[in-house]
GROMACS .gro file of C-alpha atoms in nm:
model
  168
    1LYS     CA    1  -0.597  15.374 -11.086
    2ASN     CA    2  -0.597  15.148 -11.386
    3PRO     CA    3  -0.827  14.841 -11.310
    4GLY     CA    4  -0.686  14.643 -11.610
    5LYS     CA    5  -0.324  14.673 -11.500
    6SER     CA    6  -0.185  14.367 -11.338
    7MET     CA    7  -0.033  14.373 -10.993
    8THR     CA    8   0.337  14.229 -10.987
    9SER     CA    9   0.494  14.019 -10.708
   10HIS     CA   10   0.803  14.145 -10.534
   11VAL     CA   11   1.023  13.929 -10.302
   12TRP     CA   12   1.233  14.108 -10.051
   13LEU     CA   13   1.466  13.950  -9.798
   14CYS     CA   14   1.479  14.147  -9.469
   15MET     CA   15   1.808  14.179  -9.317
   16PRO     CA   16   1.916  14.323  -8.964
   17ARG     CA   17   2.112  14.639  -8.961
   18LYS     CA   18   2.447  14.440  -8.882
   19GLN     CA   19   2.423  14.233  -9.196
   20ARG     CA   20   2.284  14.478  -9.446
   21ARG     CA   21   2.471  14.693  -9.697
   22GLN     CA   22   2.315  14.949  -9.936
   23PRO     CA   23   1.932  14.869  -9.964
   24LEU     CA   24   1.952  14.749 -10.335
   25LEU     CA   25   2.272  14.576 -10.275
   26ALA     CA   26   2.134  14.394  -9.971
   27VAL     CA   27   1.851  14.253 -10.158
   28VAL     CA   28   2.061  14.159 -10.458
   29LEU     CA   29   2.327  14.017 -10.230
   30ALA     CA   30   2.072  13.798 -10.063
   31VAL     CA   31   1.921  13.668 -10.384
   32VAL     CA   32   2.270  13.587 -10.507
   33LEU     CA   33   2.358  13.393 -10.186
   34LEU     CA   34   2.033  13.194 -10.218
   35CYS     CA   35   2.073  13.115 -10.566
   36SER     CA   36   2.450  13.033 -10.540
   37GLY     CA   37   2.390  12.760 -10.263
   38THR     CA   38   2.583  12.921  -9.999
   39LYS     CA   39   2.426  12.993  -9.661
   40PRO     CA   40   2.197  13.316  -9.669
   41PRO     CA   41   2.224  13.567  -9.396
   42LEU     CA   42   2.060  13.434  -9.080
   43ALA     CA   43   1.771  13.690  -9.028
   44MET     CA   44   1.395  13.708  -9.039
   45ARG     CA   45   1.249  13.668  -9.396
   46LEU     CA   46   0.948  13.862  -9.548
   47VAL     CA   47   0.784  13.780  -9.880
   48LEU     CA   48   0.574  14.080  -9.975
   49GLN     CA   49   0.285  14.059 -10.237
   50ARG     CA   50   0.082  14.363 -10.354
   51VAL     CA   51  -0.269  14.244 -10.358
   52ARG     CA   52  -0.623  14.394 -10.464
   53SER     CA   53  -0.760  14.177 -10.203
   54ALA     CA   54  -0.671  13.884  -9.994
   55SER     CA   55  -0.820  13.642  -9.753
   56VAL     CA   56  -0.722  13.347  -9.535
   57THR     CA   57  -0.970  13.061  -9.524
   58VAL     CA   58  -0.966  12.781  -9.262
   59ASP     CA   59  -1.185  12.472  -9.306
   60GLY     CA   60  -1.384  12.654  -9.556
   61SER     CA   61  -1.444  12.975  -9.336
   62ILE     CA   62  -1.287  13.297  -9.408
   63VAL     CA   63  -1.098  13.405  -9.099
   64SER     CA   64  -0.939  13.726  -9.224
   65THR     CA   65  -0.973  13.944  -9.536
   66ILE     CA   66  -0.819  14.263  -9.654
   67GLY     CA   67  -0.868  14.495  -9.962
   68ARG     CA   68  -0.595  14.665 -10.148
   69GLY     CA   69  -0.263  14.639  -9.977
   70VAL     CA   70   0.028  14.395  -9.888
   71LEU     CA   71   0.010  14.034  -9.806
   72ALA     CA   72   0.327  13.953  -9.592
   73LEU     CA   73   0.453  13.588  -9.551
   74VAL     CA   74   0.659  13.615  -9.214
   75GLY     CA   75   0.957  13.365  -9.164
   76LEU     CA   76   1.116  13.383  -8.834
   77HIS     CA   77   1.473  13.228  -8.779
   78ALA     CA   78   1.574  13.054  -8.473
   79ASP     CA   79   1.805  13.340  -8.372
   80ASP     CA   80   1.586  13.647  -8.454
   81GLN     CA   81   1.570  13.922  -8.179
   82SER     CA   82   1.352  14.220  -8.112
   83GLU     CA   83   1.599  14.433  -8.313
   84ASP     CA   84   1.531  14.220  -8.632
   85LEU     CA   85   1.161  14.243  -8.575
   86ARG     CA   86   1.178  14.630  -8.560
   87TYR     CA   87   1.401  14.667  -8.855
   88CYS     CA   88   1.183  14.433  -9.073
   89ALA     CA   89   0.845  14.591  -8.948
   90LYS     CA   90   0.993  14.938  -9.055
   91LYS     CA   91   1.119  14.801  -9.381
   92LEU     CA   92   0.764  14.640  -9.446
   93CYS     CA   93   0.574  14.964  -9.376
   94ALA     CA   94   0.830  15.186  -9.569
   95SER     CA   95   0.851  14.987  -9.882
   96LYS     CA   96   0.750  15.201 -10.169
   97LEU     CA   97   0.547  14.968 -10.372
   98TRP     CA   98   0.294  15.221 -10.540
   99GLU     CA   99   0.292  15.499 -10.779
  100ASN     CA  100   0.239  15.867 -10.627
  101GLU     CA  101  -0.044  16.094 -10.744
  102ASN     CA  102   0.176  16.202 -11.045
  103GLY     CA  103   0.197  15.836 -11.178
  104LYS     CA  104   0.564  15.800 -11.082
  105ALA     CA  105   0.608  15.424 -10.995
  106TRP     CA  106   0.761  15.308 -10.672
  107ARG     CA  107   0.698  15.636 -10.480
  108GLN     CA  108   0.461  15.553 -10.203
  109ASN     CA  109   0.422  15.305  -9.917
  110VAL     CA  110   0.124  15.126  -9.754
  111LYS     CA  111   0.088  15.404  -9.504
  112GLN     CA  112   0.079  15.694  -9.753
  113GLN     CA  113  -0.168  15.500  -9.962
  114GLN     CA  114  -0.373  15.419  -9.654
  115LEU     CA  115  -0.384  15.055  -9.747
  116GLU     CA  116  -0.394  14.736  -9.536
  117ILE     CA  117  -0.143  14.477  -9.441
  118MET     CA  118  -0.212  14.094  -9.390
  119LEU     CA  119   0.056  13.908  -9.207
  120ILE     CA  120   0.075  13.530  -9.227
  121SER     CA  121   0.335  13.335  -9.022
  122GLN     CA  122   0.520  13.099  -9.279
  123PHE     CA  123   0.799  12.883  -9.114
  124THR     CA  124   0.849  12.718  -9.450
  125LEU     CA  125   1.039  13.015  -9.563
  126TYR     CA  126   1.331  12.869  -9.374
  127GLY     CA  127   1.292  12.523  -9.541
  128ASP     CA  128   1.620  12.385  -9.683
  129VAL     CA  129   1.606  12.093  -9.943
  130SER     CA  130   1.990  12.075  -9.984
  131ASN     CA  131   2.029  11.735  -9.827
  132LYS     CA  132   2.083  11.416 -10.039
  133LYS     CA  133   1.740  11.302  -9.972
  134HIS     CA  134   1.583  11.625 -10.090
  135THR     CA  135   1.353  11.636  -9.797
  136PRO     CA  136   1.242  11.975  -9.637
  137ASP     CA  137   1.455  12.062  -9.319
  138PHE     CA  138   1.315  12.337  -9.106
  139GLN     CA  139   1.578  12.360  -8.835
  140LYS     CA  140   1.654  12.717  -8.889
  141ALA     CA  141   1.300  12.820  -8.839
  142MET     CA  142   1.210  12.939  -8.492
  143LYS     CA  143   1.032  12.680  -8.283
  144SER     CA  144   0.645  12.717  -8.254
  145VAL     CA  145   0.624  12.835  -7.881
  146ASP     CA  146   0.887  13.112  -7.942
  147ALA     CA  147   0.770  13.183  -8.288
  148LEU     CA  148   0.420  13.254  -8.156
  149LYS     CA  149   0.555  13.505  -7.917
  150ARG     CA  150   0.785  13.670  -8.178
  151TYR     CA  151   0.509  13.680  -8.434
  152GLU     CA  152   0.282  13.858  -8.193
  153GLU     CA  153   0.552  14.109  -8.111
  154PHE     CA  154   0.610  14.164  -8.473
  155LYS     CA  155   0.242  14.219  -8.535
  156SER     CA  156   0.235  14.470  -8.246
  157ILE     CA  157   0.524  14.667  -8.408
  158VAL     CA  158   0.366  14.679  -8.736
  159ALA     CA  159   0.030  14.788  -8.580
  160SER     CA  160   0.211  15.086  -8.411
  161GLU     CA  161   0.364  15.177  -8.756
  162ILE     CA  162   0.042  15.167  -8.963
  163GLY     CA  163  -0.241  15.156  -8.707
  164SER     CA  164  -0.412  14.850  -8.575
  165GLU     CA  165  -0.713  14.892  -8.800
  166LYS     CA  166  -0.502  14.854  -9.107
  167LEU     CA  167  -0.335  14.525  -8.990
  168LYS     CA  168  -0.488  14.182  -9.012
   0.00000   0.00000   0.00000
């Protein structure tokens, strides 16, 4: 509504039902665990970015683009199951990141605003540099063959939530 207003970044860690607490506490707890150096909960990770537009370019060619909506980086843990995917898809689609028609912040989600979602698989969300050599370790990330299947399953769950025409 205000073209001069900047969009803010928001990072949410998505945790399955068996590991979550109250929604705000779950996010705070996950961030505290990450910052304190102890192991974070083992679950799928999403990084959400509100965008005015987003695109993916491969070898100089745009392969996907969206207008206003959410860019979501998707990190799959080696032990993620369908239950985790369903929970995180619901959380992604229900996250209230926009103001309502009365101008109250954090009242409407991507579906209510009829916006788009772009999903990008990002195994590096499970990168760990806590070893002595400070080299990235991606052992907690799901391996590529299984990750492709789970990522496609996640995409179909999100598409069923918001409509396939709104998902890239």
